[in-house]
Coordinates of C-alpha atoms and ligand atoms in Angstrom, one line a residue:
Chain K
X30 CA 122.0 77.0 156.9
X31 CA 118.5 77.9 155.9
X32 CA 117.6 78.1 152.2
X33 CA 115.9 81.5 152.7
X34 CA 117.1 84.0 155.2
X35 CA 115.3 87.3 155.4
X36 CA 117.0 89.7 157.9
X37 CA 115.5 92.8 159.3
X38 CA 113.9 93.8 156.0
X39 CA 112.0 97.0 155.5
X40 CA 110.1 98.1 152.4
X41 CA 108.9 101.6 152.3
X42 CA 106.9 103.3 149.5
X43 CA 106.8 107.0 149.2
X44 CA 103.5 108.5 148.1
X45 CA 103.9 112.2 147.7
X46 CA 105.1 113.3 151.2
X47 CA 103.6 110.2 152.9
X48 CA 105.6 107.2 153.8
X49 CA 103.9 103.8 153.4
X50 CA 105.8 101.1 155.4
X51 CA 104.8 97.9 153.8
X52 CA 107.3 95.6 155.5
X53 CA 108.6 96.7 158.9
X54 CA 111.7 94.8 160.0
X55 CA 110.9 91.3 158.9
X56 CA 113.3 88.5 159.9
X57 CA 112.5 85.0 158.9
X58 CA 114.2 81.8 158.0
X59 CA 112.9 79.0 155.9
X60 CA 114.9 75.8 156.3
X61 CA 115.9 73.7 153.3
X62 CA 113.0 71.5 152.1
X63 CA 110.3 73.4 154.1
X64 CA 106.9 74.3 152.7
X65 CA 105.7 77.5 154.2
X66 CA 102.2 79.0 153.9
X67 CA 102.3 82.8 154.2
X68 CA 99.0 84.2 155.3
X69 CA 97.6 87.5 156.2
X70 CA 95.0 90.0 155.2
X71 CA 95.0 91.8 151.9
X72 CA 97.5 94.6 151.8
X73 CA 99.6 93.2 154.6
X74 CA 102.7 92.9 152.4
X75 CA 102.6 89.2 151.5
X76 CA 103.3 89.8 147.8
X77 CA 105.9 92.3 148.5
X78 CA 107.8 89.9 150.8
X79 CA 107.5 87.1 148.2
X80 CA 108.8 89.4 145.5
X81 CA 111.8 90.2 147.7
X82 CA 112.6 86.6 148.2
X83 CA 112.2 86.0 144.4
X84 CA 114.7 88.7 143.6
X85 CA 112.2 90.6 141.5
X86 CA 112.1 93.6 144.0
X87 CA 114.6 95.1 146.4
X88 CA 114.1 95.9 150.1
X89 CA 114.5 99.5 151.3
X90 CA 116.9 98.1 153.9
X91 CA 117.9 94.7 155.3
X92 CA 119.2 91.6 153.5
X93 CA 117.7 88.7 151.7
X94 CA 119.8 85.6 151.2
X95 CA 118.4 82.7 149.1
X96 CA 120.2 79.5 148.4
X97 CA 123.4 80.9 149.6
X98 CA 123.3 84.1 147.6
X99 CA 122.8 87.5 149.1
X100 CA 120.3 89.0 146.6
X101 CA 120.6 92.5 148.0
X102 CA 124.2 92.6 146.9
X103 CA 123.6 91.6 143.3
X104 CA 123.4 93.8 140.2
X105 CA 120.2 93.8 138.1
X106 CA 121.9 91.7 135.6
X107 CA 123.3 89.1 138.0
X108 CA 119.9 89.1 139.8
X109 CA 118.1 88.2 136.5
X110 CA 120.6 85.4 135.9
X111 CA 120.2 84.2 139.5
X112 CA 116.4 84.1 139.1
X113 CA 116.7 82.0 135.9
X114 CA 118.6 79.3 137.8
X115 CA 117.4 79.3 141.4
X116 CA 113.7 80.2 141.8
X117 CA 110.5 79.3 140.1
X118 CA 107.7 81.8 140.5
X119 CA 103.9 81.1 140.2
X120 CA 101.5 84.0 140.1
X121 CA 97.8 84.0 140.7
X122 CA 97.1 84.9 137.1
X123 CA 99.1 85.5 133.9
X124 CA 102.1 83.3 134.1
X125 CA 101.8 82.3 130.5
X126 CA 102.4 84.2 127.2
X127 CA 99.2 84.0 125.1
X128 CA 100.9 83.6 121.7
X129 CA 102.9 80.6 122.8
X130 CA 101.5 77.1 123.3
X131 CA 101.9 75.1 126.6
X132 CA 105.1 73.5 125.5
X133 CA 106.7 76.7 124.3
X134 CA 105.6 78.5 127.5
X135 CA 107.2 75.8 129.6
X136 CA 110.4 75.9 127.5
X137 CA 110.7 79.7 127.8
X138 CA 113.1 79.6 130.8
X139 CA 115.2 77.1 129.0
X140 CA 116.0 79.7 126.3
X141 CA 118.4 81.2 128.7
X142 CA 120.4 77.9 129.0
X143 CA 122.8 76.4 126.6
X144 CA 120.5 73.5 125.8
X145 CA 119.8 72.6 122.2
X146 CA 116.4 73.1 120.7
X147 CA 115.5 69.4 120.8
X148 CA 116.8 69.1 124.3
X149 CA 114.7 72.1 125.4
X150 CA 111.6 70.5 123.8
X151 CA 112.3 67.2 125.4
X152 CA 112.6 68.7 128.8
X153 CA 109.5 70.8 128.4
X154 CA 107.5 67.8 127.4
X155 CA 108.9 65.8 130.3
X156 CA 107.9 68.5 132.7
X157 CA 104.4 68.8 131.2
X158 CA 104.1 65.1 131.8
X159 CA 105.1 65.6 135.4
X160 CA 102.1 68.0 135.9
X161 CA 99.8 65.6 134.0
X162 CA 99.4 67.7 130.8
X163 CA 101.5 65.9 128.3
X164 CA 98.4 65.7 126.0
X165 CA 98.0 69.5 126.0
X166 CA 101.4 70.5 124.9
X167 CA 100.1 72.1 121.7
X168 CA 97.3 74.0 123.4
X169 CA 97.4 77.7 123.7
X170 CA 96.6 79.3 127.1
X171 CA 93.2 80.4 126.0
X172 CA 92.4 76.8 125.2
X173 CA 93.2 75.6 128.7
X174 CA 91.1 75.8 131.9
X175 CA 92.3 77.9 134.8
X176 CA 93.5 74.8 136.6
X177 CA 95.4 73.5 133.6
X178 CA 96.9 77.0 133.0
X179 CA 98.2 77.0 136.5
X180 CA 99.7 73.5 136.1
X181 CA 101.5 74.7 133.0
X182 CA 102.7 77.6 135.1
X183 CA 104.1 75.2 137.6
X184 CA 105.8 73.2 134.9
X185 CA 107.3 76.5 133.7
X186 CA 108.5 77.3 137.2
X187 CA 110.2 73.9 137.7
X188 CA 111.5 73.2 134.3
X189 CA 115.0 74.6 135.1
X190 CA 114.9 72.6 138.3
X191 CA 115.3 75.4 140.8
X192 CA 115.6 74.6 144.5
X193 CA 113.0 77.2 145.6
X194 CA 109.4 77.6 144.5
X195 CA 107.5 80.7 145.2
X196 CA 103.7 80.8 144.7
X197 CA 101.6 83.9 145.1
X198 CA 98.0 82.8 145.7
X199 CA 98.3 80.0 143.1
X200 CA 94.8 78.7 143.9
X201 CA 93.2 82.1 144.5
X202 CA 91.4 82.1 141.1
X203 CA 90.5 78.4 140.9
X204 CA 87.5 76.3 141.8
X205 CA 87.8 73.8 144.6
X206 CA 88.7 70.9 142.4
X207 CA 91.4 72.6 140.4
X208 CA 92.7 74.1 143.6
X209 CA 93.0 70.7 145.1
X210 CA 95.0 69.5 142.1
X211 CA 97.4 72.4 142.4
X212 CA 97.9 71.8 146.1
X213 CA 98.5 68.1 145.6
X214 CA 101.1 69.0 142.9
X215 CA 102.9 71.4 145.3
X216 CA 102.9 68.8 148.0
X217 CA 104.5 66.3 145.6
X218 CA 107.1 68.7 144.6
X219 CA 108.0 69.4 148.2
X220 CA 107.9 65.8 149.3
X221 CA 109.4 64.0 146.4
X222 CA 111.5 66.6 144.6
X223 CA 112.6 68.3 147.8
X224 CA 111.7 71.8 146.6
X225 CA 111.6 74.5 149.3
X226 CA 108.2 76.2 148.8
X227 CA 106.8 79.5 150.0
X228 CA 103.1 79.9 149.1
X229 CA 101.1 83.0 149.8
X230 CA 97.4 82.1 150.4
X231 CA 94.2 83.5 151.8
X232 CA 92.7 80.1 152.2
X233 CA 93.2 78.5 155.7
X234 CA 92.5 75.0 154.2
X235 CA 95.2 75.5 151.6
X236 CA 97.6 76.7 154.3
X237 CA 97.0 73.6 156.4
X238 CA 98.5 71.6 153.6
X239 CA 101.9 73.3 154.1
X240 CA 104.4 72.1 156.8
X241 CA 104.7 75.6 158.3
X242 CA 102.3 78.5 158.6
X243 CA 103.3 82.1 159.0
X244 CA 101.1 85.2 159.4
X245 CA 101.9 88.6 158.3
X246 CA 99.9 91.6 159.5
X247 CA 100.6 95.2 158.6
X248 CA 104.1 94.4 157.6
X249 CA 105.1 92.5 160.6
X250 CA 105.3 88.7 161.1
X251 CA 103.0 87.9 164.0
X252 CA 103.6 84.1 164.1
Chain X
X71 CA 118.2 83.9 117.3
X72 CA 116.6 81.5 119.8
X73 CA 114.2 84.3 120.6
X74 CA 113.1 84.8 117.0
X75 CA 110.2 82.4 117.2
X76 CA 108.7 84.5 120.0
X77 CA 109.1 87.6 117.9
X78 CA 107.6 86.0 114.8
X79 CA 104.7 84.6 116.8
X80 CA 103.8 88.2 117.9
X81 CA 104.1 89.5 114.4
X82 CA 101.8 86.8 113.1
X83 CA 99.4 87.1 116.0
X84 CA 98.9 90.8 115.3
X85 CA 99.0 90.1 111.5
X86 CA 96.8 93.0 110.6
X87 CA 99.0 95.5 112.4
X88 CA 102.1 93.9 111.1
X89 CA 100.7 94.0 107.6
X90 CA 99.7 97.6 107.7
X91 CA 103.0 98.7 109.1
X92 CA 104.9 96.6 106.5
X93 CA 102.8 98.0 103.7
X94 CA 103.3 101.6 104.9
X95 CA 107.0 101.1 105.1
X96 CA 107.1 99.2 101.7
X97 CA 105.3 102.1 100.0
X98 CA 107.7 104.5 101.5
X99 CA 110.7 102.5 100.3
X100 CA 109.2 101.9 97.0
X101 CA 108.6 105.6 96.5
X102 CA 112.1 106.3 97.4
X103 CA 113.7 103.7 95.1
X104 CA 111.6 104.6 92.1
X105 CA 112.3 108.2 92.5
X106 CA 116.0 107.7 93.0
X107 CA 116.2 105.5 90.0
X108 CA 114.6 108.3 87.9
X109 CA 117.0 110.8 89.2
X110 CA 119.9 108.5 88.6
X111 CA 118.9 107.8 85.1
X112 CA 118.7 111.6 84.5
X113 CA 122.2 112.1 85.9
X114 CA 123.6 109.2 83.9
X115 CA 122.4 110.9 80.8
X116 CA 124.2 114.1 81.7
X117 CA 127.5 112.3 82.4
X118 CA 128.0 111.5 78.8
X119 CA 128.0 115.1 77.7
X120 CA 131.2 116.5 76.3
X121 CA 132.5 120.0 76.7
X122 CA 134.0 120.2 73.2
X123 CA 130.6 119.7 71.6
X124 CA 128.1 122.5 71.2
X125 CA 124.4 122.1 70.4
X126 CA 122.6 124.7 68.4
X127 CA 118.9 124.9 68.2
X128 CA 116.1 127.3 67.4
X129 CA 116.1 130.0 70.1
X130 CA 112.3 129.6 70.6
X131 CA 112.1 126.0 71.0
X132 CA 113.5 122.7 69.9
X133 CA 110.4 121.9 67.9
X134 CA 111.1 124.8 65.5
X135 CA 113.5 123.7 62.7
X136 CA 116.4 125.7 61.2
X137 CA 117.5 125.8 57.6
X138 CA 120.1 123.2 56.5
X139 CA 122.2 126.1 55.2
X140 CA 123.2 127.0 58.7
X141 CA 125.6 124.0 58.6
X142 CA 128.1 125.6 56.2
X143 CA 127.9 128.9 58.0
X144 CA 128.7 127.4 61.3
X145 CA 131.5 125.4 59.8
X146 CA 133.1 128.5 58.5
X147 CA 133.7 130.0 61.9
X148 CA 137.3 129.8 63.2
X149 CA 137.8 127.2 65.9
X150 CA 135.1 124.9 64.6
X151 CA 136.3 121.5 63.7
X152 CA 133.2 119.6 62.6
X153 CA 129.5 120.2 62.3
X154 CA 126.7 117.7 62.0
X155 CA 123.0 117.8 61.8
X156 CA 121.3 115.9 64.6
X157 CA 117.6 115.5 64.1
X158 CA 115.5 113.7 66.6
X159 CA 113.6 111.4 64.3
X160 CA 111.1 109.9 66.7
X161 CA 111.0 106.6 64.8
X162 CA 108.4 104.1 65.9
X163 CA 109.2 100.4 65.4
X164 CA 106.3 98.3 64.4
X165 CA 104.1 101.2 65.3
X166 CA 104.4 100.3 69.0
X167 CA 105.7 102.8 71.5
X168 CA 106.7 99.9 73.8
X169 CA 109.4 99.0 71.3
X170 CA 110.7 102.6 71.2
X171 CA 114.3 103.5 71.0
X172 CA 115.9 106.9 70.2
X173 CA 116.7 107.5 66.6
X174 CA 118.6 110.4 65.0
X175 CA 119.2 111.6 61.5
X176 CA 122.8 112.8 61.3
X177 CA 125.7 113.7 58.9
X178 CA 127.2 110.2 59.2
X179 CA 130.9 110.9 58.8
X180 CA 131.1 114.0 60.9
X181 CA 128.9 112.7 63.6
X182 CA 130.8 109.5 64.1
X183 CA 134.1 111.4 64.2
X184 CA 132.6 113.7 66.9
X185 CA 131.4 110.8 69.0
X186 CA 134.3 108.5 69.7
X187 CA 132.3 106.9 72.5
X188 CA 130.4 104.9 69.9
X189 CA 132.9 102.1 69.3
X190 CA 132.8 100.8 65.7
X191 CA 135.2 98.9 63.5
X192 CA 136.3 100.3 60.2
X193 CA 134.3 97.8 58.2
X194 CA 131.1 99.0 59.9
X195 CA 132.0 102.6 59.2
X196 CA 132.7 102.2 55.5
X197 CA 129.5 100.0 55.1
X198 CA 127.6 102.8 56.8
X199 CA 129.1 105.6 54.6
X200 CA 128.5 103.7 51.4
X201 CA 124.8 103.1 51.7
X202 CA 122.2 105.8 52.1
X203 CA 119.8 103.5 53.9
X204 CA 122.4 102.2 56.2
X205 CA 122.3 102.8 59.9
X206 CA 124.2 102.2 63.1
X207 CA 122.5 100.8 66.2
X208 CA 123.6 100.4 69.8
X209 CA 124.4 97.0 71.1
X210 CA 121.6 97.2 73.7
X211 CA 119.0 97.8 71.0
X212 CA 120.5 95.2 68.7
X213 CA 120.4 92.7 71.5
X214 CA 116.8 93.7 72.4
X215 CA 115.5 92.8 69.0
X216 CA 118.1 90.1 68.1
X217 CA 119.5 92.2 65.2
X218 CA 122.7 91.4 63.4
X219 CA 124.7 93.4 60.9
X220 CA 123.0 93.2 57.5
X221 CA 119.5 92.9 59.0
X222 CA 116.8 95.4 57.8
X223 CA 113.9 97.0 59.6
X224 CA 111.4 99.8 59.2
X225 CA 110.7 102.9 61.2
X226 CA 107.9 105.4 61.0
X227 CA 108.3 108.8 62.6
X228 CA 105.7 110.2 64.9
X229 CA 106.7 113.7 63.9
X230 CA 104.3 114.8 61.1
X231 CA 106.9 116.5 58.9
X232 CA 109.0 113.4 58.8
X233 CA 106.2 111.2 57.6
X234 CA 105.8 109.9 54.1
X235 CA 103.5 107.4 52.4
X236 CA 105.6 104.4 53.3
X237 CA 107.9 103.7 56.4
X238 CA 111.6 104.4 56.2
X239 CA 113.7 101.3 55.4
X240 CA 117.0 100.8 57.1
X241 CA 119.8 98.3 56.8
X242 CA 122.1 97.7 59.8
X243 CA 125.6 98.5 58.7
X244 CA 127.1 98.3 62.2
X245 CA 126.4 97.8 65.8
X246 CA 128.3 100.1 68.1
X247 CA 129.6 99.1 71.5
X248 CA 130.2 101.3 74.5
X249 CA 133.0 101.6 77.0
X250 CA 131.6 102.4 80.4
X251 CA 135.1 103.0 81.8
X252 CA 136.5 105.5 79.3
X253 CA 133.1 107.0 78.4
X254 CA 130.7 106.5 81.3
X255 CA 127.1 107.3 80.7
X256 CA 127.2 106.5 77.0
X257 CA 123.7 105.6 75.7
X258 CA 123.8 102.1 74.2
X259 CA 120.3 102.2 72.8
X260 CA 120.3 104.8 70.0
X261 CA 120.1 104.4 66.3
X262 CA 121.7 106.9 63.8
X263 CA 121.1 107.1 60.1
X264 CA 121.9 109.5 57.2
X265 CA 120.3 112.9 57.3
X266 CA 120.6 112.8 53.5
X267 CA 118.1 109.9 53.4
X268 CA 115.6 111.8 55.5
X269 CA 116.2 115.0 53.5
X270 CA 115.6 113.3 50.2
X271 CA 112.7 111.1 51.3
X272 CA 110.8 114.1 52.6
X273 CA 111.4 115.9 49.2
X274 CA 114.0 118.2 50.8
X275 CA 111.4 119.5 53.2
X276 CA 113.1 118.1 56.3
X277 CA 114.9 121.0 58.0
X278 CA 117.2 120.7 61.0
X279 CA 116.2 120.3 64.6
X280 CA 119.7 120.8 66.0
X281 CA 123.3 121.1 64.9
X282 CA 126.2 119.6 66.9
X283 CA 129.4 121.4 66.5
X284 CA 132.8 120.1 67.6
X285 CA 135.3 122.8 68.6
X286 CA 139.1 122.7 68.7
X287 CA 139.3 124.0 72.3
X288 CA 136.7 123.4 75.0
X289 CA 137.8 126.6 76.6
X290 CA 136.4 128.5 73.6
X291 CA 132.9 127.0 74.1
X292 CA 131.3 130.2 75.4
X293 CA 132.9 132.5 72.8
X294 CA 132.1 130.2 69.9
X295 CA 128.5 129.6 71.1
X296 CA 128.0 133.4 71.1
X297 CA 129.6 133.7 67.6
X298 CA 127.3 131.1 66.2
X299 CA 124.2 132.8 67.6
X300 CA 125.4 136.1 66.3
X301 CA 125.5 134.7 62.8
X302 CA 121.8 134.1 62.8
X303 CA 120.7 136.9 65.1
X304 CA 118.7 138.8 62.5
X305 CA 117.4 135.9 60.5
X306 CA 113.9 134.3 60.8
X307 CA 115.4 131.4 62.8
X308 CA 117.5 132.9 65.5
X309 CA 119.5 130.2 67.4
X310 CA 120.5 129.3 70.8
X311 CA 123.8 127.5 71.2
X312 CA 125.2 125.9 74.4
X313 CA 127.5 123.1 75.4
X314 CA 126.1 119.6 75.1
X315 CA 126.1 119.4 78.9
X316 CA 124.2 122.6 79.3
X317 CA 121.8 121.5 76.5
X318 CA 121.1 118.2 78.3
X319 CA 120.9 119.9 81.6
X320 CA 118.2 122.2 80.3
X321 CA 116.2 119.1 79.5
X322 CA 116.6 117.7 83.0
X323 CA 116.5 120.8 85.1
X324 CA 112.8 120.5 85.3
X325 CA 113.4 116.9 86.4
X326 CA 116.0 118.2 88.9
X327 CA 113.6 120.6 90.6
X328 CA 111.0 117.9 90.5
X329 CA 113.5 115.5 92.1
X330 CA 114.2 118.0 94.9
X331 CA 110.5 118.4 95.5
X332 CA 109.8 114.6 95.4
X333 CA 112.8 114.0 97.6
X334 CA 111.5 116.4 100.3
X335 CA 108.2 114.6 100.1
X336 CA 110.1 111.3 100.4
X337 CA 111.8 112.5 103.6
X338 CA 108.5 113.7 105.0
X339 CA 106.9 110.4 104.2
X340 CA 109.8 108.5 105.7
X341 CA 109.4 110.5 108.9
X342 CA 105.7 109.8 109.0
X343 CA 106.3 106.1 108.6
X344 CA 108.8 106.3 111.4
X345 CA 106.1 107.8 113.7
X346 CA 103.6 105.2 112.5
X347 CA 106.0 102.3 113.2
X348 CA 107.1 103.8 116.5
X349 CA 103.4 104.0 117.4
X350 CA 102.8 100.4 116.4
X351 CA 105.7 99.3 118.5
X352 CA 104.6 101.3 121.5
X353 CA 101.1 99.8 121.2
X354 CA 102.5 96.4 120.9
X355 CA 104.6 96.9 124.0
X356 CA 101.9 98.4 126.0
X357 CA 99.7 95.4 125.4
X358 CA 102.5 93.2 126.4
X359 CA 103.5 94.7 129.7
X360 CA 102.5 91.4 131.5
X361 CA 104.5 89.4 129.1
X362 CA 107.6 91.5 129.6
X363 CA 107.1 91.2 133.3
X364 CA 106.9 87.4 132.9
X365 CA 110.1 87.3 130.8
X366 CA 111.9 89.4 133.4
X367 CA 110.7 87.2 136.2
X368 CA 112.0 84.2 134.4
X369 CA 115.4 85.7 134.4
X370 CA 115.5 87.4 131.0
X371 CA 117.8 90.4 131.6
X372 CA 116.8 93.9 130.8
X373 CA 119.2 93.9 127.9
X374 CA 117.7 90.8 126.5
X375 CA 114.2 92.2 126.6
X376 CA 115.5 95.3 124.9
X377 CA 117.0 93.1 122.2
X378 CA 113.8 91.2 121.7
X379 CA 111.7 94.4 121.3
X380 CA 114.3 95.9 119.0
X381 CA 114.5 92.8 116.8
X382 CA 110.7 92.8 116.4
X383 CA 110.7 96.4 115.1
X384 CA 113.8 95.8 113.0
X385 CA 112.2 92.8 111.5
X386 CA 109.2 95.0 110.5
X387 CA 111.8 97.2 108.8
X388 CA 113.4 94.2 107.0
X389 CA 110.0 93.0 105.8
X390 CA 108.9 96.5 104.7
X391 CA 112.2 97.1 102.9
X392 CA 112.1 93.8 101.1
X393 CA 108.5 94.3 99.9
X394 CA 109.3 97.9 98.9
X395 CA 112.3 96.9 96.8
X396 CA 110.4 94.1 95.1
X397 CA 107.6 96.6 94.3
X398 CA 110.1 99.2 93.0
X399 CA 111.9 96.7 90.9
X400 CA 108.8 95.6 89.2
X401 CA 107.4 99.1 88.9
X402 CA 110.5 100.4 87.2
X403 CA 110.1 97.7 84.6
X404 CA 106.6 98.9 84.0
X405 CA 107.4 102.7 84.0
X406 CA 108.3 102.9 80.3
X407 CA 105.0 101.4 79.3
X408 CA 102.9 104.0 81.2
X409 CA 101.4 107.0 79.4
X410 CA 103.2 110.4 79.9
X411 CA 105.8 109.0 82.4
X412 CA 106.7 106.4 79.8
X413 CA 107.5 109.1 77.3
X414 CA 109.7 110.8 79.7
X415 CA 111.7 107.8 80.8
X416 CA 111.9 105.8 77.6
X417 CA 114.9 107.7 76.4
X418 CA 117.0 106.9 79.5
X419 CA 119.5 104.2 78.9
X420 CA 119.7 101.5 81.6
X421 CA 116.6 102.4 83.5
X422 CA 116.6 99.9 86.3
X423 CA 116.8 99.6 90.1
X424 CA 120.5 99.9 90.8
X425 CA 122.2 97.9 93.6
X426 CA 123.2 101.0 95.6
X427 CA 119.7 102.4 95.4
X428 CA 118.1 99.2 96.4
X429 CA 120.7 98.8 99.2
X430 CA 120.1 102.3 100.4
X431 CA 116.3 101.8 100.3
X432 CA 116.6 98.6 102.2
X433 CA 119.0 100.1 104.7
X434 CA 116.6 103.0 105.3
X435 CA 113.8 100.6 106.0
X436 CA 115.9 98.5 108.4
X437 CA 117.1 101.7 110.2
X438 CA 113.5 103.0 110.3
X439 CA 112.4 99.8 112.0
X440 CA 115.3 99.9 114.4
X441 CA 114.8 103.6 115.3
X442 CA 111.1 103.1 115.7
X443 CA 111.8 100.4 118.2
X444 CA 114.3 102.4 120.3
X445 CA 111.9 104.1 122.6
X446 CA 109.6 101.1 123.3
X447 CA 112.7 99.0 123.7
X448 CA 114.2 101.4 126.2
X449 CA 110.9 101.6 128.2
X450 CA 110.8 97.8 128.3
X451 CA 114.4 97.8 129.4
X452 CA 113.8 100.2 132.2
X453 CA 110.4 98.9 133.5
X454 CA 110.5 97.1 136.8
X455 CA 108.8 93.8 137.2
X456 CA 106.6 94.9 140.1
X457 CA 105.1 97.7 138.1
X458 CA 104.7 95.6 135.0
X459 CA 102.8 92.9 136.9
X460 CA 100.8 95.1 139.3
X461 CA 97.1 94.6 138.7
X462 CA 94.0 96.6 139.7
Ligands
ADP121 N1 104.7 99.9 143.8 C1 103.9 100.3 144.9 N2 103.8 101.6 145.2 C2 103.1 102.0 146.3 N3 102.5 101.1 147.1 C3 102.6 99.8 146.8 C4 103.3 99.3 145.7 N4 103.2 98.0 145.7 C5 102.5 97.6 146.8 N5 102.1 98.7 147.5 C6 101.3 98.7 148.7 O1 101.9 97.9 149.6 C7 100.9 97.3 150.4 C8 101.2 95.8 150.4 O2 100.9 95.2 149.1 P1 101.0 93.7 148.8 O3 102.4 93.2 149.2 O4 100.6 93.5 147.4 O5 99.9 93.1 149.8 P2 99.3 91.7 149.8 O6 99.9 90.8 148.8 O7 99.5 91.2 151.2 O8 97.8 91.9 149.5 C9 99.5 97.6 149.8 O9 99.0 98.6 150.6 C10 99.9 98.2 148.5 O10 99.0 99.2 148.1
MG122 MG1 99.2 89.9 147.1

């Protein structure tokens, strides 16, 4: 069974009397352990699709099943709980809360677990080490470079050890060197830690780093 | 509780906004507590009034004296049990108004018989009756100055016609106690001494500020009051007689109206602070749309986010309430030392921030914070992640 199963999903926005079909009958499967690059022009619905897989948005019709759970059938509350355990999400910007330092930001998802305070701290520091930022644990987001911020964001996304990672243009705002660091980190997570990853990207070179490439155009998967 | 550090971090990060909100709230609670204490003290004073006691004073004003001879004429009326002079002496101790306590010149035996709420043993009574310079003081005042039976002290009146070359000398014959259960509201601070002493020391010029009359039957209060006033209707010093309760009430009715006015202002201020706090919270939340989006993405449920926002505003309330109560507590200690206000409140026994008032003030602040957070919390609860995180 595939980790991610999207079946005949439509997403329609209503603007006044007009209908805007953002996703038009998408069906796609992502096998366990795959690393998919989702490409397509701006406005083609990439973010929308990723949000549906992450369980932070709901399709107009169709079903989304991730890690064995049919998200479309869950209540808001159950969906939130599901997110906290099963997916890590990395945005292009703003993953971090400015008033919390790196370690506290990483530990944030752990607040929803039963772990003790010291255990949460330990895990957060371990995860920061994994992304190579153990020495920045006390830094606040504004004291970090864009690449470092994004690595903290990845640490935050993987700290609860979810099986699925979703990244929406994670390198879109970074210089080439920082982007390379992030891509290498994602590769490691896929290869060594067996995370299933879906990454939205504009950059064909970044897309080449994934195992699979998919293209979205005007709400339809073209390849 | 786990989320408290996040809440605190925000309050500290926006410290200026936090500070101004807390100060606004504190001032509001402070105002309320101080006012309420003032009103309470006034009411407490009234509680001790007794329906079987009438007070007669000059019908123009308390400051005009009446002849001593009125005493015998009042006593002659049927239904009257006892009559005593009761002159507000206005004695200053060590010439310092900060050390002030109420002092009255009275007809010792009659007065004590009329006021069973001043608890005294027989030895103290007879010591008091024997010596013209003897006096009785309340336990609170005795404790305040560390006085014991047998001690002496001096007072000088600030009322010109009670002044003489040297201060009045007093010897403490007894210290009365109060029973707050049987006689709630009894003033434990007053000092009484013999009118005769005052009368003679002022070369018999001291007249009478008021007479207290004890009657057999409280139901006759209105009739006897009228009869007393009729006795002196056509004299130079016509009188006005009323029950002790009414007499005290006339003192505080001004305060009562003032209290109503101030209370309305208090409600208006509270409402304003509510709006200010609600605005602070809305601003805080609007700035934090992204953060709320992140929290929800990470799996914080809508309810949890609501809780976090509500605890932030409630915490503002708790801080404001605490600061307000501390302010009020300290201010009430200072009140008696202020000009004008000090004169008004000094006579109140037990002026202090009471637990119920403090609790009510604190509760109001907490509720204020909570209510102010309701709308922002609800908006955060309802907001969808996709709209919270949508950019440009
Ligand atoms: N909440 C919304 N309401 C209306 N239209 C939206 C909303 N969210 C996205 N859209 C529209 O859906 C389309 C696809 O958006 P998105 O998935 O963000 O595209 P991409 O990430 O591929 O650039 C865009 O035309 C966008 O304007
Ligand atoms: Mg996008």
